[in-house]
Amino acid sequence: MMQSAAVRQLVLLLPALGVIVLLIGVPLGLMGWVSLLEKSASAGVDWQASPGAGNYLRLVWEEDFDGRMILNPTYLVIFLRSVLQAAVTTLLCLVLGLPVALWMAGLTRTGRMVMLLLVTIPFWTNLLVRNYAWLIILREDGWTTAVLNRLWPFGPVQLLYNDAAVAIGLTYSFLPFMILPLYSVFEKFDWRLIEAALDLGATRRRALRRVVLPLALPGIVAGSLLVFIPCLGAFVTPALLGGGKTAMLGNVIQAQFGPARNWPFGAAVSIVLLAIMLAVMTAMALWRSRRAPR
Amino acid sequence: MPSRPLIAASLLSLSLALPAPAQEAEKVLYFYNWTDYYPVELLAKFTDETGIEVILDGYDSNETLLAKLQAGGAAYDVIVPSDYVVPGMIADGHLMKIDAPGLSNFVHVKEAFADPDFDPGRQYTAPYLWGTTGIAYDSAQVAGAELEQSWKVFFEPQPEMEGKIAALDISSELILAASLYLGIPQCTESNDDAKRILELLEAQKTKLKLYSADSTVDRMASGEVAMHHLWNGATARATAQRDTIRYIYPVEGTPMFRDNFAVPVTAPHPENAKIFINWMMAPENAAAVSNAIAYANAIKSDEFLSDQWRGMEAINMPDAFSGRLVATQDCGPAARELQDRIWTRLKG
Amino acid sequence: MNLRRFPVMREISIAVLVFLYVPVIVLTVYSFNANRTATVWTHASFDWYLRILANPSIRAATWNSIVLAGTSATAATLIALLAALATRRAFPGRDTTETLLRLPLILPEIVVAVATLLLFVSLGVSLGLGAMIAAHTAFCIPFAYLPIRARLDGMSGSYEEAAQDLYADRFRTFRRVTMPLLWPGVMAGFTLAFVTSLDDFLTSFFLSGPGTTTLPVYIFSAIRAGITPEINAISTVMLVISILLVSLSFFLGQLRR
């Protein structure tokens, strides 16, 4: 009996695990292998090449125009910028998302449902369309720029095609990822703890800082991960709102698999992106387990 | 109740069967062209006359087209590669022999396009459109209204133009322009040359508003930038909306591109492809394209060209400028590698 | 005095709601703008909607999107339903299994998209609808799985036990008891998977082949070619479809258990 139940479970799981392993696991493994190969003469992948770390070394060193091997800061800068841009976005999402989640949790049941729907809807609409909407709003000949130029006395402002525009677009794209995990923490929150804190003479501000925030930590960590990781690989937002002046990791990967046609190098960049992601997740998990109440 | 999953399952199997291999007798043509580089109304006319239905997909650069070809995803019947990528495509065995001079409408092809260097004897390609990459500027936003016919105005702009200039976000175009301005051969393999190009582009970067090859017509027409490193046809279309726009054919050399129809070896309907290519060499059809998207064609069809374009210098190039035209070359791997490094450093 | 109220939280929340919805509203308003230049308002008109209806490229892209999303979402929902039933009871390795099933949610989409491209190219699979359906099915699985699991978790096993006590066999119990109770979860999962596939751009961008341009891929290339009121109109249509479907899924998820 036990045997057959286990077999049945396995059979039911097989399609799902099969699809995920074959169409996500195997491709990622293949990419790891390709990242060690070289591109063939006519671009594409030279499958016969002996594997080596050349593509990874290229990320850091290069032959200078005068023939010496020098440290190449280009990709390091792109990595750093991507991480920084993702971190800024995560922080913005936290600052905006925490009050919303906290406020939502204090509403009536109907109010909570309505807010939940309102917060979720933008997330499900097309990423491209959402960024396109910002393109329209921030354009030079748009009314936003016109209004700001009236109010801002120090010369004309430019809203589009810079890192700030990318940060706005990314925040807009991923804000729901921060609000939802935070809300799920506050929804189960034991509000009597606040009462206790207030009874003991704490101000609301202090109660917020000393009671609410520490207990919201799991939600903050989960939300930050959910925002940070997709930001790292963002392609559409920097492409549309960044004006092509500054590249992020996602754009480098797209360029290598598209116009530059160096797939093995693109694979190496992708693997490094996955490694950064894994490192951040591990760091978060370790930090959490250390902070967790014993 | 149980019938619903069944319906779903059969629906699933049905749709999975959809991308079945196409049959030769099918009246279908898969056309892969640059986005916004063909008037869709003309496709309807082609379908009316030949009964062949055209399915159009778009790409944004020669490099994207090459990437799709190499990915093996290019079961397209007609593609539109530019001059400089054609030799490589032929060498890699991507193109099918179509013997364009054997097609009945080839007699209408202008002399200059009948036997080009990149495809001697037109064995693999037939001409589509041609154009130039120069500089568009809005004379209403320029002090003195008129600018010098030189790349200098773009690479070393007057102070009041700073922050109002857009460059094409295409490495080959921008590096070629810089090479022409500096008098460096376009497929240079010299590190010193590369260094000079990078220095010029890095100095220019701080004066640019953005790099972009998207929405160029709109950007010029709306006045979002005052100067744009741009193709002549896009300039003409912007001029139709804002009549103060001017086009510069730089004296140091104005890159010229010649785009072509070609048939990939993997094309499922090569016969339909030849019918289409032949149909496109008929003067009235070639002119319909030029009238709609403002690029000159390679067919003797000038009498069909609309007056709107005929009066514009951007489209109707004065003969005196023909000495400035420079054909884009197919650079070797070493030169391309160098260009890739310049580009990555510039953008990093 | 309400314990759950903190100063300025409400004001910030309202500001965030404005931030979330202003772009949506601006886009919608401009889609009714008669002016050819997308950002200069003249007067209201339906012209652009009529134009997109008449545009064969948009019609073909819409059809491609619907076929792709319908097929992928159906496959993903069936697969996810089986997986949800299997993970209902605890077993050794369930956590690992669930992590695997959620993998597509965590991984950056661009990495998965190019990796899948590599796989198909190295296997010699030609790009196009078949490749796109396979890839979409894979990343839609968690979106279908999570609502179904949530519904299952909220269901007590007592109805099924009662049915089995009354000598219904396993299949009959599933068909007559489990499935009707589970149905809203399945539909919610299907809808989310459908919307996810419908909205996908990157995977389709890399895997598309002849005649399989989807709406998002079309919109991307159209934005690159030039911002036009047609893009505003087709974007608004996509927004409305997504909003309707997500609201539907949401209400299905809220149905009384």
Coordinates of N, CA, C and O in Angstrom, one line a residue, chain A residues 39 41-44 58 62-67 70 72-75 77-78 81 135 139-141 158 160-161 239-240 242-247 254 256-263, chain B residues 60-61 63-64 66-67 70-71 92 163 169 190-192 194-195 198 205-212 214-215 218-219 222-224 333 336-338 340-342 344-348:
Chain A
K39 N 33.7 30.9 -29.3 CA 32.8 31.0 -30.5 C 33.5 30.5 -31.7 O 34.7 30.6 -31.9
A41 N 34.3 30.4 -35.9 CA 34.7 31.4 -36.8 C 33.6 32.2 -37.3 O 33.6 33.5 -37.4
S42 N 32.5 31.6 -37.7 CA 31.3 32.3 -38.2 C 30.3 32.6 -37.1 O 29.1 32.6 -37.3
A43 N 30.8 32.8 -35.9 CA 30.0 33.0 -34.7 C 29.3 31.7 -34.4 O 29.5 30.7 -35.0
G44 N 28.4 31.7 -33.4 CA 27.8 30.4 -33.0 C 28.8 29.8 -32.0 O 29.7 30.5 -31.5
R58 N 38.2 37.0 -19.7 CA 38.0 38.2 -20.5 C 37.2 39.2 -19.8 O 37.2 40.4 -20.2
E62 N 42.1 42.2 -20.4 CA 42.1 42.3 -21.8 C 43.4 42.8 -22.3 O 44.2 43.4 -21.6
E63 N 43.7 42.5 -23.6 CA 44.9 43.1 -24.2 C 44.6 44.5 -24.6 O 43.6 44.8 -25.2
D64 N 45.4 45.4 -24.1 CA 45.2 46.8 -24.4 C 45.5 47.1 -25.9 O 46.0 46.3 -26.6
F65 N 45.1 48.3 -26.3 CA 45.3 48.7 -27.7 C 46.8 48.7 -28.0 O 47.3 48.7 -29.1
D66 N 47.7 48.8 -26.9 CA 49.1 48.8 -27.2 C 49.7 47.4 -26.9 O 50.9 47.2 -26.9
G67 N 48.9 46.4 -26.8 CA 49.4 45.0 -26.8 C 49.6 44.4 -25.4 O 49.9 43.2 -25.3
I70 N 46.0 44.2 -19.7 CA 45.7 45.1 -18.6 C 44.3 44.7 -17.9 O 43.6 44.0 -18.5
N72 N 40.7 45.1 -17.2 CA 39.7 45.8 -18.0 C 38.5 46.1 -17.1 O 37.8 45.2 -16.6
P73 N 38.3 47.4 -16.7 CA 37.3 47.7 -15.8 C 35.9 47.7 -16.3 O 34.9 47.7 -15.6
T74 N 35.8 47.6 -17.7 CA 34.5 47.7 -18.3 C 33.4 46.9 -17.7 O 32.3 47.3 -17.2
Y75 N 33.6 45.6 -17.7 CA 32.6 44.7 -17.2 C 32.4 44.8 -15.7 O 31.3 44.6 -15.2
V77 N 32.7 47.4 -14.0 CA 31.8 48.6 -13.8 C 30.4 48.2 -14.1 O 29.5 48.6 -13.3
I78 N 30.1 47.4 -15.2 CA 28.8 47.1 -15.5 C 28.2 46.2 -14.4 O 27.0 46.4 -14.0
R81 N 27.5 48.5 -11.5 CA 26.4 49.3 -11.7 C 25.0 48.6 -11.6 O 24.1 49.0 -11.0
L135 N 7.9 56.0 -20.5 CA 8.6 56.6 -21.6 C 7.8 57.9 -22.0 O 8.3 58.9 -22.3
R139 N 9.0 61.9 -21.3 CA 9.6 62.5 -22.5 C 9.7 64.0 -22.4 O 9.0 64.7 -21.7
E140 N 10.7 64.5 -23.1 CA 11.1 65.9 -23.1 C 9.9 66.8 -23.4 O 9.7 67.8 -22.8
D141 N 9.1 66.4 -24.4 CA 8.0 67.3 -24.9 C 6.7 67.0 -24.1 O 5.7 67.4 -24.5
Q158 N 16.3 67.1 -17.4 CA 16.0 66.0 -18.3 C 15.7 64.7 -17.5 O 16.4 64.3 -16.6
L160 N 14.4 61.7 -18.9 CA 14.5 60.4 -19.5 C 16.0 60.1 -19.8 O 16.8 61.0 -19.8
Y161 N 16.3 58.9 -20.1 CA 17.6 58.5 -20.5 C 18.7 58.7 -19.5 O 19.8 59.3 -19.8
A239 N 16.9 49.3 -21.5 CA 16.9 49.5 -23.0 C 15.9 50.6 -23.3 O 16.3 51.4 -24.2
L240 N 14.8 50.7 -22.7 CA 13.8 51.7 -23.1 C 14.0 53.1 -22.4 O 14.0 54.1 -23.0
G242 N 16.8 53.9 -20.3 CA 18.2 54.3 -20.1 C 18.9 55.0 -21.2 O 20.0 55.5 -21.0
G243 N 18.3 55.0 -22.4 CA 18.9 55.7 -23.5 C 20.2 55.1 -24.1 O 20.9 55.7 -24.8
G244 N 20.5 53.9 -23.7 CA 21.6 53.2 -24.3 C 23.0 53.7 -23.9 O 24.0 53.3 -24.3
K245 N 23.0 54.7 -22.9 CA 24.3 55.2 -22.5 C 24.9 54.3 -21.5 O 26.2 54.2 -21.4
T246 N 24.2 53.7 -20.7 CA 24.7 52.8 -19.6 C 24.1 51.4 -19.8 O 22.9 51.3 -19.8
A247 N 25.0 50.4 -19.8 CA 24.4 49.0 -20.0 C 24.3 48.4 -18.6 O 25.0 48.7 -17.7
Q254 N 21.9 40.1 -23.6 CA 21.2 40.2 -24.9 C 22.1 40.6 -26.0 O 22.0 40.0 -27.1
Q256 N 25.3 39.9 -26.4 CA 26.1 38.8 -26.8 C 25.4 37.7 -27.6 O 25.9 37.1 -28.4
F257 N 24.1 37.5 -27.2 CA 23.3 36.5 -27.9 C 22.7 37.1 -29.1 O 22.2 36.4 -30.0
G258 N 22.6 38.4 -29.2 CA 22.0 39.1 -30.4 C 23.1 39.6 -31.3 O 23.9 38.9 -31.8
P259 N 23.2 41.0 -31.3 CA 24.1 41.6 -32.3 C 25.6 41.2 -32.2 O 26.2 40.9 -33.3
A260 N 26.2 41.0 -31.0 CA 27.6 40.8 -31.0 C 27.9 39.3 -31.3 O 29.0 39.0 -31.7
R261 N 26.9 38.4 -31.2 CA 27.0 37.0 -31.6 C 28.3 36.3 -31.0 O 29.0 35.6 -31.7
N262 N 28.4 36.5 -29.7 CA 29.5 35.7 -29.0 C 28.7 34.9 -27.9 O 28.7 35.4 -26.8
W263 N 28.1 33.8 -28.3 CA 27.3 33.1 -27.4 C 28.1 32.6 -26.2 O 27.6 32.7 -25.0
Chain B
D60 N 15.8 44.3 -36.2 CA 16.2 45.7 -36.0 C 17.7 45.9 -36.5 O 18.1 47.0 -36.6
S61 N 18.4 44.9 -36.9 CA 19.7 45.1 -37.4 C 20.2 43.9 -38.2 O 19.7 42.8 -38.1
E63 N 22.8 42.4 -37.7 CA 23.4 41.4 -36.7 C 22.3 40.6 -36.1 O 22.5 39.4 -35.9
T64 N 21.1 41.1 -35.9 CA 20.0 40.3 -35.4 C 19.6 39.3 -36.4 O 19.4 38.1 -36.1
L66 N 21.6 38.0 -38.7 CA 22.6 37.0 -38.7 C 22.4 36.0 -37.5 O 22.6 34.8 -37.7
A67 N 22.1 36.6 -36.4 CA 22.0 35.8 -35.2 C 20.8 34.7 -35.4 O 20.9 33.6 -35.0
Q70 N 21.9 32.0 -37.8 CA 22.8 31.1 -37.2 C 22.1 30.2 -36.1 O 22.5 29.1 -35.9
A71 N 21.1 30.8 -35.5 CA 20.4 30.0 -34.5 C 19.5 28.9 -35.2 O 19.0 28.1 -34.6
D92 N 29.4 31.6 -45.8 CA 28.9 30.6 -44.8 C 27.8 29.7 -45.3 O 27.3 28.8 -44.6
G163 N 24.2 68.2 -25.5 CA 23.0 67.7 -24.8 C 21.8 67.6 -25.6 O 20.7 67.2 -25.2
D169 N 22.7 54.0 -32.1 CA 23.2 53.0 -31.1 C 23.6 51.8 -31.9 O 23.1 50.7 -31.5
S190 N 44.5 48.3 -36.7 CA 45.6 48.9 -36.0 C 45.1 49.4 -34.6 O 44.1 50.1 -34.5
N191 N 45.9 49.0 -33.6 CA 45.5 49.4 -32.2 C 45.5 50.9 -32.0 O 44.7 51.5 -31.3
D192 N 46.5 51.6 -32.7 CA 46.6 53.0 -32.5 C 45.3 53.7 -33.1 O 44.8 54.6 -32.5
A194 N 42.4 52.4 -33.3 CA 41.3 52.1 -32.4 C 41.3 53.0 -31.2 O 40.3 53.5 -30.8
K195 N 42.5 53.3 -30.7 CA 42.6 54.2 -29.6 C 42.1 55.6 -29.9 O 41.4 56.2 -29.1
L198 N 38.3 55.6 -30.1 CA 37.7 55.5 -28.8 C 37.8 56.9 -28.1 O 36.8 57.3 -27.5
K205 N 30.8 61.5 -26.1 CA 29.7 60.9 -25.3 C 29.1 61.9 -24.3 O 27.9 61.9 -24.1
T206 N 30.0 62.7 -23.7 CA 29.5 63.6 -22.7 C 28.6 64.7 -23.3 O 27.9 65.4 -22.6
K207 N 28.7 64.9 -24.6 CA 27.9 65.9 -25.3 C 26.6 65.4 -25.9 O 25.8 66.1 -26.4
L208 N 26.5 64.1 -25.8 CA 25.3 63.5 -26.4 C 24.2 63.4 -25.4 O 24.4 63.3 -24.2
K209 N 23.0 63.5 -26.0 CA 21.8 63.2 -25.1 C 21.6 61.7 -25.0 O 21.3 61.2 -23.9
L210 N 21.6 61.0 -26.0 CA 21.5 59.5 -25.9 C 22.0 58.8 -27.2 O 22.2 59.5 -28.2
Y211 N 22.2 57.5 -27.0 CA 22.5 56.7 -28.2 C 21.2 55.9 -28.4 O 20.6 55.3 -27.6
S212 N 20.7 56.0 -29.7 CA 19.5 55.2 -30.0 C 19.3 55.1 -31.5 O 19.5 56.0 -32.2
D214 N 16.2 53.7 -32.2 CA 14.8 53.5 -32.2 C 14.1 54.9 -32.3 O 14.6 55.9 -31.8
S215 N 12.8 54.8 -32.8 CA 12.0 56.0 -32.8 C 12.7 57.2 -33.3 O 12.4 58.3 -32.9
D218 N 10.4 60.1 -35.0 CA 9.7 60.7 -34.0 C 10.5 61.7 -33.2 O 10.1 62.8 -32.8
R219 N 11.7 61.2 -32.9 CA 12.6 62.0 -32.0 C 13.0 63.4 -32.7 O 13.0 64.4 -32.1
S222 N 9.6 65.6 -33.3 CA 9.0 66.2 -32.1 C 10.0 67.2 -31.5 O 9.6 67.9 -30.6
G223 N 11.2 67.3 -32.1 CA 12.1 68.3 -31.6 C 12.8 67.9 -30.3 O 13.4 68.7 -29.6
E224 N 12.7 66.6 -30.0 CA 13.3 66.1 -28.7 C 14.8 66.3 -28.8 O 15.5 66.6 -27.8
P333 N 37.6 39.4 -39.2 CA 37.4 39.1 -37.8 C 38.3 40.0 -36.9 O 37.8 40.5 -35.9
R336 N 36.7 43.4 -36.7 CA 35.4 43.3 -35.9 C 35.7 43.2 -34.4 O 35.0 43.8 -33.6
E337 N 36.7 42.4 -34.1 CA 37.0 42.2 -32.7 C 37.4 43.6 -32.1 O 37.0 43.9 -31.0
L338 N 38.2 44.3 -32.9 CA 38.7 45.6 -32.4 C 37.5 46.6 -32.2 O 37.4 47.3 -31.2
D340 N 34.4 45.7 -31.6 CA 33.7 45.2 -30.4 C 34.3 45.8 -29.1 O 33.6 46.2 -28.2
R341 N 35.6 45.8 -29.1 CA 36.3 46.3 -27.9 C 36.1 47.8 -27.7 O 35.9 48.3 -26.6
I342 N 36.2 48.5 -28.8 CA 35.9 50.0 -28.8 C 34.5 50.2 -28.2 O 34.3 51.0 -27.3
T344 N 32.5 48.2 -26.4 CA 32.3 47.8 -25.0 C 32.9 48.8 -24.1 O 32.3 49.2 -23.1
R345 N 34.1 49.3 -24.4 CA 34.7 50.3 -23.6 C 33.9 51.6 -23.6 O 33.8 52.2 -22.5
L346 N 33.4 52.0 -24.7 CA 32.6 53.2 -24.8 C 31.4 53.1 -23.9 O 31.0 54.1 -23.2
K347 N 30.7 52.0 -24.0 CA 29.4 51.8 -23.3 C 29.6 51.5 -21.8 O 28.6 51.5 -21.0
G348 N 30.8 51.0 -21.4 CA 30.9 50.4 -20.0 C 30.7 51.4 -18.9 O 30.8 52.6 -19.1

